[in-house]
Amino acid sequence: MPKLTLDEFFNYTDFTSLTLAPDNSQSILIQTRHRIWNNNISEYHLHLYSLDDKSKILLTRHASSLLRPRWQGEWIAYLSGNQSNTIYLYSTRMKQTFPLPLSNESIHAFTLSNINTSLYFAARTSWTNEADKAYKNEWNDIIEYRDKERGDTIYRVNLEDINQFQIEILANISLRVVELICSSDGKRLVYSTESTLQHIESMDDYEIYSIDLTDRSSTIPRRLTNNQAIERNLKWFNNDSFLFTVTGEGSIDGEYRDTQGRLYSFDLLTGNIHRWANQFKGSIRAYDLLENGRQGLIILGQLNTEIQVYTQQSISSPLVKKIGWNGTYESIVTTYADNKSIIAFLHSSFDTPQEVYFVDNIDQLTLAQSITYENKLFKERNLPKGTSYRWLNKDDGTEIEGILLYPPDKFQQKNLPLLVLIHGGPYHADLNVFYADWYFCAIMMATEGWLVLQPNYRGSSGYGDDFLYGVRLKMVSRPGKDILFGVDALIRDGSIDGEYRDTQGRLYSFDLLTGNIHRWANQFKGSIRAYDLLENGRQGLIILGQLNTEIQVYAQQSISSPLAKKIGWNGTYESIITTYADNKSIIAFLHSSFDAPQEVYFVDNIDQLTLAQSITYENKLFKERNLPKGTSYRWLNKDDGTEIEGILLYPPDKFQEKNLPLLVLIHGGPYVGDWNVFYADWDFCAIMMATEGWLVLQPNYRGSSGN
């Protein structure tokens, strides 16, 4: 079979939501994401599939990527990505879609009642025309940061006459609604909240509330929770209790502490909260009711590098792992009617792309049938093969696990080039799964010939709360060592070429007559950053070399000649270019330093760099400001005696003063360095941080260039 191409890789179809028909009518609603390259957009398609004959009906190409559809009775409700203030209702009986423009503001959450023709939604509280006009007159063209602090209004929509629907206000609240769910008897509405700005400023903003729908005279929300956690994935268990999850965002009991995914139920009669699967060492990823809750719950749990299916009949019952395929189960949904179950889910593994499957018995997962074939092309390609890989952090004896993906046809071969692909977590993990996009690119990297190691370092989920919490207070050093010990293990067992080494920047010439390659400046200890010809090459090369914390100008007449450093300004030279005609040279370059912003300079003699004249004055304003002053700073790693160097930036007027507050700003490298230069943007923000009063340390740790 042919190997996967880059274009094919990026045309992978993602499944973003599954919704089963509530009446067990052998239908499922599937939302997919498709990349439309010619228009530089992603489209979210919503299809209604028949489980009987696998036929499908396209409802829309422009579903919202933020809120999943809802289905009750004959009505399917969904948002459009083009109109966030309009809910669309598709009737499975009439085969017709009805748009409902409901608000002037974007809709944040919605749900349907299953006992009457009611739709509930939450949107930001609208202003009157007069209030809106007054606000615009006051603020004119200035954007107020706190403008979005208006809370939400929760509405009820009467759908008895779809052509003349009526909207009534249920409650005005000071927070933003995240999720809405209506009880099966239609008597209660439960919702979760977050801050109006969607920034975590107070944990009090993240709670669960209920509204009594039977008392129309008083629909004041009642607060149900009061804890240090962010509750997600609300679902009714029965009319008197509902379920929710907490994943890496606080804790139900006591002070704030991040944990793996946990599953809880809330009893509305007693106010008690109970934890399900409390003996499970891994992370709860998803759940649904089994036979409408009569048989308890289906739970997707991540343990190590797989997400598998479990069941639990009650809070006190044991968690039972179900026999299924290796890999990752996701987005499991269930329905139960007329004593018949349907269970649908996503599944994928290292070499099996993601598709939707269904089965009618939780004990027969391996007999599940595929509903979709969106990614069938990937089954026709020679894909990488993967396995889990374990090693020890020899500092503390902790076992670490990761994923190894081998190039096609090279499974478990030795002496392969290594690519370490580190997930951004930390509360995440790389799994036996098939994803394909710009972030999850391991499959493509392995296809290109790399042995890809994806380490689940300390802080990763699926290995217990202590392992997850191990990243705290040592967020760089401990995960870093976890990863490096994994590389050492691969070298020891011969999986990777231990002789392969990354190097600093080097400069080479290629002889077209002999085919020989020669290295220039081969005695230079630092990193070559740029070069150009000196007098069209007759005088050799001008070379920009980074040594320690500066990039300076050097010249070399031939491969065998010594490298000569030219006298110039302290700081950083960049982007040097030359021209030579009529026995005259022009040399242009960028230069900057701690307190001298970057400008373009030129000179006609390489030996007169300090006489260079400025061509541009784009950043002259910075020369009129009281800027931080910097210096290099060196210290010893006392474990092995290695000298480390970094940059110290002092606040304005406080150069070399003592007792200053410290900010450590670490470059993302590793094969770069911080040096005597003037950069100003979101990534290079040290100058602004020092201006705000911090002593900024920028360490050039092991792996940095120029040393």
XYZ file of C-alpha atoms in Angstrom:
707
model
C 0.000 0.000 0.000
C 1.192 3.567 -0.640
C 2.256 5.814 2.212
C 0.148 8.674 3.462
C 0.741 12.043 1.783
C 0.633 15.421 3.508
C -2.497 16.495 1.602
C -4.272 13.283 2.566
C -3.221 13.699 6.182
C -4.803 17.140 6.433
C -8.039 15.958 4.826
C -8.824 13.745 7.806
C -12.435 14.046 8.974
C -13.031 14.874 12.648
C -16.220 13.876 14.453
C -17.336 16.610 16.843
C -20.622 15.282 18.275
C -22.983 12.283 18.297
C -26.694 12.452 19.222
C -28.990 9.415 19.192
C -32.722 9.599 18.503
C -34.449 9.658 21.915
C -37.213 7.270 20.797
C -34.849 4.539 19.567
C -35.914 5.124 15.968
C -32.644 3.725 14.593
C -31.319 7.197 13.743
C -28.239 9.120 14.828
C -27.173 12.722 14.327
C -23.460 13.058 13.505
C -21.506 16.302 13.258
C -18.208 16.332 11.364
C -15.527 18.891 10.624
C -14.253 19.277 7.059
C -11.399 21.505 5.947
C -12.269 23.617 2.894
C -8.813 24.599 1.712
C -9.845 26.861 -1.162
C -11.781 29.086 1.254
C -9.381 28.681 4.189
C -12.209 27.614 6.519
C -13.543 24.563 8.311
C -17.140 23.501 7.755
C -19.154 21.631 10.355
C -21.590 19.290 8.624
C -24.623 17.852 10.380
C -25.960 14.571 8.964
C -28.909 12.455 10.051
C -27.942 8.781 9.585
C -30.182 5.733 9.470
C -28.715 2.791 11.388
C -30.723 0.372 9.263
C -29.457 1.164 5.782
C -26.627 3.662 6.573
C -28.325 6.318 4.429
C -27.862 9.928 5.479
C -29.533 13.315 5.112
C -27.509 16.543 5.209
C -29.156 19.055 7.549
C -26.536 21.805 7.257
C -22.960 22.507 6.233
C -22.652 25.338 8.748
C -23.404 23.934 12.189
C -21.873 25.640 15.202
C -18.563 24.248 16.428
C -19.272 25.438 19.983
C -22.622 23.901 20.998
C -23.708 20.374 20.177
C -27.235 19.752 18.821
C -30.170 18.644 21.011
C -32.868 16.123 20.075
C -36.253 15.646 21.740
C -39.288 14.077 20.114
C -39.511 15.112 16.485
C -37.323 18.203 16.953
C -33.593 18.514 16.373
C -32.268 21.879 17.567
C -28.905 23.259 16.474
C -27.016 26.518 16.104
C -25.454 27.776 12.910
C -21.864 28.927 12.835
C -23.010 31.873 10.722
C -25.825 33.080 13.004
C -25.122 32.563 16.691
C -28.385 34.252 17.726
C -30.629 31.867 15.768
C -31.626 28.323 16.693
C -32.659 26.038 13.843
C -35.314 23.374 14.415
C -35.457 20.388 12.082
C -38.632 18.294 12.167
C -37.996 14.602 11.542
C -41.713 14.243 10.813
C -42.086 17.113 8.320
C -38.495 16.872 6.992
C -38.297 20.658 7.223
C -36.038 23.177 8.997
C -37.399 26.239 10.805
C -35.094 29.135 11.783
C -35.903 30.818 15.112
C -34.215 34.232 15.476
C -34.368 34.447 19.260
C -32.024 37.168 20.462
C -29.908 40.160 19.541
C -27.050 38.524 21.442
C -25.161 35.267 20.915
C -26.776 32.191 22.429
C -24.567 30.541 25.058
C -26.587 27.392 25.846
C -29.910 25.750 24.973
C -31.952 22.622 25.657
C -35.321 21.072 24.809
C -38.032 19.788 27.130
C -39.161 16.239 26.407
C -42.679 16.517 27.864
C -43.887 19.710 26.222
C -43.036 21.874 23.270
C -40.620 24.145 25.098
C -37.112 25.272 24.270
C -34.900 26.942 26.872
C -31.893 29.077 26.016
C -29.468 31.514 27.625
C -27.970 34.588 25.989
C -26.257 37.723 27.205
C -28.781 40.151 28.654
C -29.843 42.572 25.930
C -29.807 46.327 26.256
C -32.653 48.515 25.126
C -31.984 50.624 22.054
C -31.727 53.683 24.297
C -29.185 52.043 26.618
C -27.137 50.789 23.683
C -27.103 54.236 22.074
C -26.143 55.923 25.355
C -23.283 53.475 25.856
C -21.915 54.062 22.349
C -22.136 57.824 22.807
C -20.235 57.603 26.086
C -17.458 55.276 24.921
C -17.383 56.324 21.250
C -14.555 54.355 19.576
C -12.970 53.119 22.816
C -13.292 49.429 23.664
C -14.228 48.876 27.302
C -12.559 45.759 28.693
C -15.397 45.090 31.133
C -18.180 45.667 28.594
C -18.805 41.925 28.401
C -19.496 41.705 32.123
C -23.228 41.779 31.498
C -24.736 38.536 32.744
C -27.118 36.219 30.930
C -30.872 35.984 30.644
C -32.539 32.554 30.571
C -35.607 32.326 28.317
C -38.373 29.851 27.587
C -39.706 29.512 24.026
C -43.192 28.061 23.481
C -43.090 25.954 20.312
C -46.738 24.889 20.147
C -47.061 27.012 17.011
C -43.693 26.977 15.278
C -44.688 29.869 13.018
C -45.751 32.119 15.917
C -43.460 31.090 18.742
C -43.549 33.002 22.019
C -40.561 33.948 24.198
C -40.713 34.623 27.929
C -37.987 35.530 30.416
C -37.339 33.004 33.184
C -34.427 34.619 35.025
C -31.757 37.294 34.796
C -28.413 36.272 36.291
C -25.077 38.000 36.823
C -22.981 35.197 35.285
C -22.624 33.456 31.922
C -24.445 30.150 31.399
C -22.310 27.238 30.175
C -24.811 24.341 30.062
C -28.591 23.954 30.425
C -30.447 20.683 31.070
C -34.162 20.089 31.636
C -35.378 17.204 33.817
C -37.302 14.408 32.125
C -40.504 15.384 33.976
C -40.101 18.990 32.821
C -40.202 20.377 36.369
C -36.622 21.585 36.813
C -33.994 23.418 34.830
C -30.380 23.015 35.952
C -27.512 25.094 34.606
C -23.795 25.667 35.221
C -22.076 29.051 35.103
C -18.768 30.763 34.470
C -17.499 34.339 34.626
C -18.914 36.727 32.057
C -15.420 37.364 30.683
C -14.646 33.614 30.662
C -11.575 34.340 32.780
C -11.009 32.541 36.070
C -11.037 35.392 38.568
C -13.156 33.795 41.310
C -14.238 30.189 41.801
C -17.609 31.521 42.998
C -18.386 32.161 39.324
C -18.293 28.422 38.595
C -21.277 26.749 40.242
C -24.518 24.884 39.448
C -28.013 26.360 39.907
C -31.591 25.118 39.481
C -34.881 26.777 38.526
C -38.281 25.405 39.565
C -40.377 25.404 36.377
C -43.604 24.486 38.174
C -43.848 27.860 39.934
C -44.147 30.499 37.200
C -44.608 33.253 39.807
C -41.082 32.777 41.176
C -38.279 31.478 38.978
C -35.424 32.716 41.145
C -32.432 30.383 40.630
C -31.327 28.290 43.606
C -27.609 27.717 44.053
C -26.848 24.010 44.414
C -23.049 23.820 44.732
C -20.484 25.756 46.729
C -17.015 24.397 46.126
C -13.626 24.973 44.506
C -14.320 23.093 41.267
C -15.477 23.771 37.719
C -18.359 21.428 36.900
C -18.913 20.253 33.320
C -20.950 17.714 31.275
C -24.282 17.952 33.089
C -26.759 15.120 32.526
C -29.936 14.080 34.346
C -29.746 10.690 36.086
C -33.387 10.753 37.177
C -35.837 13.496 38.134
C -34.199 13.924 41.539
C -30.498 13.781 40.683
C -28.082 14.740 37.947
C -24.471 13.963 37.047
C -21.440 16.106 36.240
C -17.668 15.799 35.797
C -14.689 17.735 37.126
C -11.476 17.442 35.104
C -8.235 19.161 36.113
C -10.113 22.220 37.353
C -10.349 22.135 41.125
C -11.940 19.823 43.654
C -15.342 19.186 45.197
C -13.985 18.700 48.719
C -11.766 21.187 50.532
C -9.264 23.581 49.022
C -8.602 23.929 45.308
C -6.552 21.018 43.978
C -6.427 19.782 40.402
C -7.201 16.116 39.838
C -7.819 13.735 36.972
C -11.305 13.546 35.532
C -13.892 12.565 38.139
C -17.602 11.799 37.916
C -20.170 12.907 40.484
C -23.917 12.796 41.057
C -25.914 15.478 42.905
C -29.018 14.539 44.901
C -31.548 17.386 44.698
C -33.519 16.082 47.679
C -30.614 15.959 50.140
C -28.004 18.189 48.509
C -25.433 15.379 48.808
C -22.710 14.849 46.214
C -21.458 11.304 45.547
C -18.442 10.248 43.516
C -18.744 7.417 41.006
C -15.837 5.084 40.100
C -13.966 6.319 43.153
C -11.493 3.407 43.060
C -10.524 4.024 39.437
C -6.869 5.094 39.217
C -7.214 6.739 35.827
C -9.146 9.696 34.439
C -12.885 9.728 33.652
C -13.292 11.078 30.118
C -17.023 10.656 29.335
C -20.163 8.850 30.456
C -23.824 8.147 29.662
C -26.778 6.306 31.169
C -27.149 2.552 30.686
C -30.814 1.711 29.962
C -31.843 5.213 31.050
C -29.937 4.690 34.311
C -31.695 1.487 35.383
C -28.438 -0.397 34.837
C -26.304 2.476 36.087
C -23.725 4.171 33.893
C -21.418 3.547 30.965
C -18.103 5.260 31.700
C -15.141 5.970 29.421
C -11.996 5.811 31.523
C -8.432 6.592 30.495
C -5.899 4.295 32.155
C -2.332 4.635 30.908
C -2.428 5.021 27.101
C -5.949 3.755 26.346
C -9.530 4.907 26.896
C -11.731 1.880 27.478
C -15.385 1.204 28.344
C -16.495 0.494 31.909
C -19.879 0.091 33.608
C -21.028 0.771 37.157
C -24.514 -0.168 38.319
C -24.583 2.100 41.379
C -22.284 4.284 43.453
C -21.457 1.365 45.746
C -21.072 -1.218 42.953
C -17.670 -2.181 41.537
C -16.455 -0.673 38.281
C -16.459 -3.345 35.557
C -14.226 -3.120 32.493
C -15.920 -4.320 29.303
C -14.167 -6.390 26.662
C -13.547 -4.242 23.602
C -11.000 -3.270 20.984
C -7.612 -1.867 21.940
C -7.311 1.864 21.459
C -9.503 4.800 22.355
C -13.287 5.019 22.768
C -14.792 8.523 22.736
C -18.117 10.405 22.688
C -20.226 7.470 23.858
C -24.016 8.030 23.710
C -26.930 5.727 24.528
C -30.686 5.488 24.155
C -33.192 2.998 25.533
C -36.822 2.491 24.515
C -39.166 -0.483 24.143
C -36.660 -2.656 26.033
C -34.019 -2.058 23.361
C -30.681 -0.289 23.700
C -28.524 1.484 21.175
C -24.963 2.428 22.121
C -22.947 4.580 19.708
C -19.357 5.744 20.041
C -16.194 6.834 18.272
C -13.228 4.477 18.159
C -9.700 4.662 16.776
C -6.224 3.263 17.429
C -2.658 3.697 16.152
C -3.415 2.356 12.671
C -7.224 2.532 12.601
C -8.754 5.939 11.817
C -11.685 7.300 13.772
C -15.204 6.263 12.749
C -18.639 6.016 14.402
C -19.819 2.569 15.548
C -22.977 1.214 17.175
C -24.021 -1.899 19.075
C -27.152 -2.961 20.980
C -25.430 -4.767 23.859
C -22.715 -3.355 26.109
C -21.249 -6.859 26.475
C -20.720 -7.194 22.714
C -18.513 -4.187 21.956
C -16.273 -6.212 19.637
C -19.309 -6.884 17.413
C -20.049 -3.178 16.903
C -20.826 -2.127 13.334
C -19.435 0.937 11.618
C -21.934 3.664 10.732
C -19.505 5.972 8.924
C -16.678 5.525 6.439
C -15.431 9.114 6.352
C -11.774 8.144 6.799
C -11.690 4.957 4.730
C -8.786 6.311 2.617
C -6.509 5.976 5.656
C -7.229 2.234 5.767
C -5.832 2.055 2.231
C -2.481 3.564 3.267
C 0.639 2.024 4.771
C 0.434 3.627 8.203
C 2.908 3.774 11.102
C 2.558 1.175 13.832
C 2.679 2.095 17.480
C 3.247 0.626 20.898
C 3.495 1.812 24.469
C 6.995 2.206 25.932
C 8.058 2.376 29.579
C 11.193 3.514 31.381
C 12.359 4.750 34.794
C 13.236 8.235 35.949
C 16.440 7.170 37.692
C 16.405 10.180 40.003
C 13.343 9.021 41.938
C 12.503 5.593 40.476
C 9.154 6.655 38.987
C 7.979 4.626 35.993
C 7.150 6.780 32.973
C 5.199 5.660 29.926
C 4.866 7.035 26.449
C 3.908 6.164 22.902
C 6.375 4.989 20.252
C 5.277 5.343 16.620
C 7.456 3.512 14.100
C 7.753 4.444 10.400
C 5.792 2.237 7.983
C 7.415 -1.198 7.520
C 9.948 -0.500 10.313
C 8.086 -1.648 13.415
C 10.557 -2.336 16.261
C 13.581 -1.846 14.001
C 16.762 -0.363 15.513
C 18.934 2.714 14.853
C 16.105 4.981 13.743
C 16.207 8.799 13.846
C 14.273 10.084 16.859
C 11.671 12.845 17.106
C 10.384 13.647 20.612
C 6.867 15.099 20.376
C 5.774 16.502 23.742
C 2.099 17.162 24.468
C 1.334 20.639 25.777
C -0.763 19.524 28.774
C 0.278 19.084 31.410
C -3.151 17.596 32.264
C -3.300 15.607 29.048
C -1.808 12.397 27.674
C -0.786 10.862 24.364
C -2.775 7.719 23.665
C -3.313 4.749 21.397
C -5.508 6.874 19.140
C -5.692 8.189 15.580
C -5.763 11.984 15.273
C -4.582 14.002 12.288
C -4.154 17.763 12.340
C -1.492 20.435 12.886
C -1.238 19.653 16.614
C -1.641 15.876 16.511
C 0.956 15.308 13.800
C 2.786 12.232 15.131
C 1.377 9.930 12.437
C 2.672 12.192 9.669
C 6.081 12.555 11.324
C 6.425 8.783 11.629
C 5.344 8.387 7.993
C 8.269 10.652 7.054
C 10.729 8.223 8.637
C 10.997 9.302 12.271
C 10.661 7.123 15.336
C 8.282 9.366 17.287
C 8.385 9.294 21.086
C 5.380 10.891 22.826
C 6.200 10.892 26.549
C 3.497 11.067 29.212
C 5.627 12.949 31.713
C 4.680 13.900 35.289
C 1.438 15.880 35.111
C -0.096 13.634 32.449
C -3.494 12.085 33.090
C -4.292 8.387 33.333
C -1.641 7.447 35.902
C -3.188 8.498 39.194
C -3.671 11.808 40.971
C -0.228 11.671 42.618
C 1.415 11.328 39.196
C -0.691 14.217 37.883
C 0.170 16.383 40.875
C 3.878 15.551 40.511
C 4.296 18.387 38.025
C 3.492 20.987 40.685
C 6.394 23.090 41.986
C 8.804 21.411 39.534
C 7.053 22.234 36.283
C 10.203 22.236 34.125
C 12.865 20.107 35.799
C 10.830 17.020 36.741
C 8.970 16.536 33.414
C 12.197 17.385 31.596
C 14.059 14.585 33.328
C 11.152 12.193 32.783
C 11.522 12.826 29.050
C 15.329 12.724 28.877
C 15.507 9.417 30.749
C 13.177 8.061 28.060
C 15.582 9.146 25.330
C 18.454 7.531 27.250
C 16.464 4.282 27.466
C 15.907 4.268 23.701
C 19.636 4.777 23.131
C 20.499 1.917 25.493
C 18.175 -0.560 23.788
C 19.369 0.465 20.339
C 16.043 1.798 19.096
C 17.585 5.089 18.024
C 20.905 6.082 16.534
C 22.885 7.139 19.604
C 25.528 8.736 17.407
C 23.110 11.208 15.868
C 23.568 14.654 17.352
C 21.957 17.990 16.777
C 24.515 20.787 16.456
C 24.635 24.531 16.630
C 24.522 26.532 13.417
C 27.324 25.554 11.013
C 28.410 26.845 7.605
C 29.440 24.617 4.695
C 30.441 24.939 1.043
C 29.809 22.329 -1.652
C 32.312 21.805 -4.492
C 30.375 21.051 -7.688
C 33.479 19.624 -9.399
C 34.521 17.164 -6.720
C 31.328 16.778 -4.703
C 33.246 17.546 -1.514
C 31.674 19.410 1.409
C 33.865 21.717 3.499
C 33.046 23.341 6.800
C 33.877 27.016 7.340
C 34.760 28.505 10.744
C 35.258 24.984 12.062
C 37.125 26.187 15.159
C 34.330 28.553 16.179
C 32.797 27.419 19.467
C 29.508 29.251 19.011
C 26.640 29.121 16.520
C 26.746 30.478 12.953
C 23.661 32.649 12.447
C 24.131 34.266 9.005
C 26.716 35.008 6.325
C 27.348 36.782 3.020
C 30.141 37.175 0.489
C 32.889 39.725 1.109
C 33.713 41.561 -2.130
C 31.753 38.940 -4.096
C 33.790 36.223 -2.381
C 37.228 37.499 -3.332
C 37.881 38.327 0.300
C 36.019 35.279 1.548
C 32.959 35.557 3.786
C 31.373 37.822 6.365
C 29.945 35.620 9.109
C 27.604 36.439 11.982
C 28.436 34.196 14.918
C 26.691 33.878 18.257
C 29.111 33.293 21.123
C 27.600 33.321 24.591
C 25.124 36.230 24.751
C 26.176 38.273 21.691
C 26.077 37.922 17.910
C 29.138 39.592 16.413
C 30.741 40.026 12.975
C 33.581 37.770 11.803
C 35.457 37.403 8.529
C 37.176 34.359 6.997
C 39.151 34.601 3.778
C 39.196 30.877 2.964
C 38.361 27.528 4.522
C 41.907 27.186 5.858
C 42.215 30.813 7.033
C 41.623 31.783 10.660
C 38.312 33.330 11.659
C 38.841 37.013 12.468
C 36.473 38.864 14.796
C 35.783 42.424 13.670
C 35.613 45.341 16.076
C 32.032 46.515 16.425
C 29.356 47.541 18.887
C 28.303 45.280 21.731
C 25.005 43.540 21.180
C 23.505 41.653 18.275
C 24.141 41.947 14.531
C 21.567 40.314 12.257
C 20.534 39.962 8.588
C 23.860 41.089 7.142
C 23.957 41.621 3.353
C 26.702 42.911 1.046
C 27.197 44.183 -2.473
C 30.392 44.948 -4.383
C 30.780 46.850 -7.663
C 33.333 49.266 -9.138
C 35.750 48.381 -6.326
C 33.268 49.644 -3.734
C 31.534 47.698 -1.005
C 28.290 48.338 0.810
C 27.530 46.306 3.904
C 24.082 46.594 5.518
C 22.854 44.964 8.699
C 20.494 45.142 11.655
C 21.851 45.953 15.094
C 20.388 46.218 18.587
C 21.377 45.759 22.227
C 19.779 45.830 25.679
C 18.999 49.548 25.532
C 19.370 50.282 21.799
C 16.379 49.301 19.636
C 16.831 47.562 16.319
C 17.557 49.695 13.234
C 19.190 49.208 9.812
C 22.793 50.437 9.397
C 25.316 50.536 6.542
C 29.063 50.944 6.154
C 31.497 50.626 3.238
C 34.366 48.961 5.109
C 34.179 45.808 7.195
C 36.929 47.189 9.458
C 34.918 50.308 10.317
C 31.755 48.806 11.786
C 31.662 51.333 14.631
C 31.321 54.122 12.032
C 28.214 52.619 10.465
C 25.363 55.055 9.793
C 21.708 54.424 10.527
C 19.387 54.158 7.529
C 16.153 53.853 9.509
C 14.684 55.539 12.575
C 11.573 53.370 12.944
C 12.134 52.770 16.651
C 13.478 56.182 17.673
C 10.744 56.548 20.326
C 12.449 53.813 22.376
C 15.615 55.925 22.540
C 13.558 58.622 24.238
C 12.463 56.275 27.023
C 14.098 55.237 30.286
C 14.831 51.619 29.386
C 16.020 48.678 31.493
C 19.738 47.944 31.535
C 21.102 44.464 31.084
C 24.178 42.393 31.687
C 25.266 38.794 31.326
C 25.271 36.665 34.469
C 27.036 33.369 35.149
C 26.652 30.647 37.759
C 27.538 26.997 38.360
C 25.309 23.959 38.265
C 26.541 22.461 41.517
C 25.538 18.930 40.506
C 28.171 18.672 37.768
C 30.120 21.952 37.875
C 28.915 23.187 34.475
C 28.985 26.964 34.054
C 25.645 28.403 32.930
C 25.119 31.889 31.541
C 22.053 34.029 31.201
C 20.821 37.582 30.823
C 19.849 39.856 33.717
C 17.626 42.830 32.897
C 17.314 45.421 35.655
C 14.396 47.847 36.024
C 15.037 51.444 34.878
C 17.283 53.342 37.338
C 17.927 50.172 39.368
C 20.944 48.670 37.593
C 22.717 46.207 39.911
C 20.555 47.132 42.905
C 19.757 44.411 45.457
C 16.553 42.854 46.868
C 14.568 43.105 43.639
C 11.561 40.891 42.788
C 12.591 38.133 40.366
C 10.900 36.957 37.169
C 12.478 33.976 35.378
C 11.695 34.086 31.649
C 12.651 30.827 29.929
C 13.119 30.625 26.160
C 11.221 27.799 24.491
C 14.271 26.443 22.655
C 16.029 24.342 23.301
C 18.329 25.224 20.375
C 18.135 28.983 20.769
C 19.399 31.426 23.366
C 18.674 34.755 24.997
C 21.251 37.408 24.292
C 22.133 41.110 24.303
C 19.408 42.202 21.898
C 16.330 44.430 21.742
C 13.154 42.588 20.796
C 9.621 43.642 21.717
C 6.623 41.381 21.138
C 4.454 38.843 22.961
C 7.230 36.235 23.007
C 10.145 38.567 23.665
C 8.623 40.536 26.521
C 11.590 40.771 28.915
C 12.090 44.512 28.377
C 8.475 45.247 29.291
C 8.627 42.979 32.332
C 11.760 44.743 33.583
C 10.128 48.117 32.935
C 7.318 47.005 35.260
C 9.823 46.572 38.092
C 10.999 42.968 37.782
C 14.586 41.750 37.763
C 14.314 39.455 34.738
C 16.558 36.395 34.509
C 16.740 34.737 31.076
C 18.784 31.539 31.544
C 20.606 29.883 28.661
C 20.190 26.385 30.062
C 21.760 23.188 28.687
C 20.627 22.896 25.085
C 20.891 26.616 24.335
C 22.988 27.747 21.385
C 26.123 29.876 21.484
C 27.839 28.097 24.346
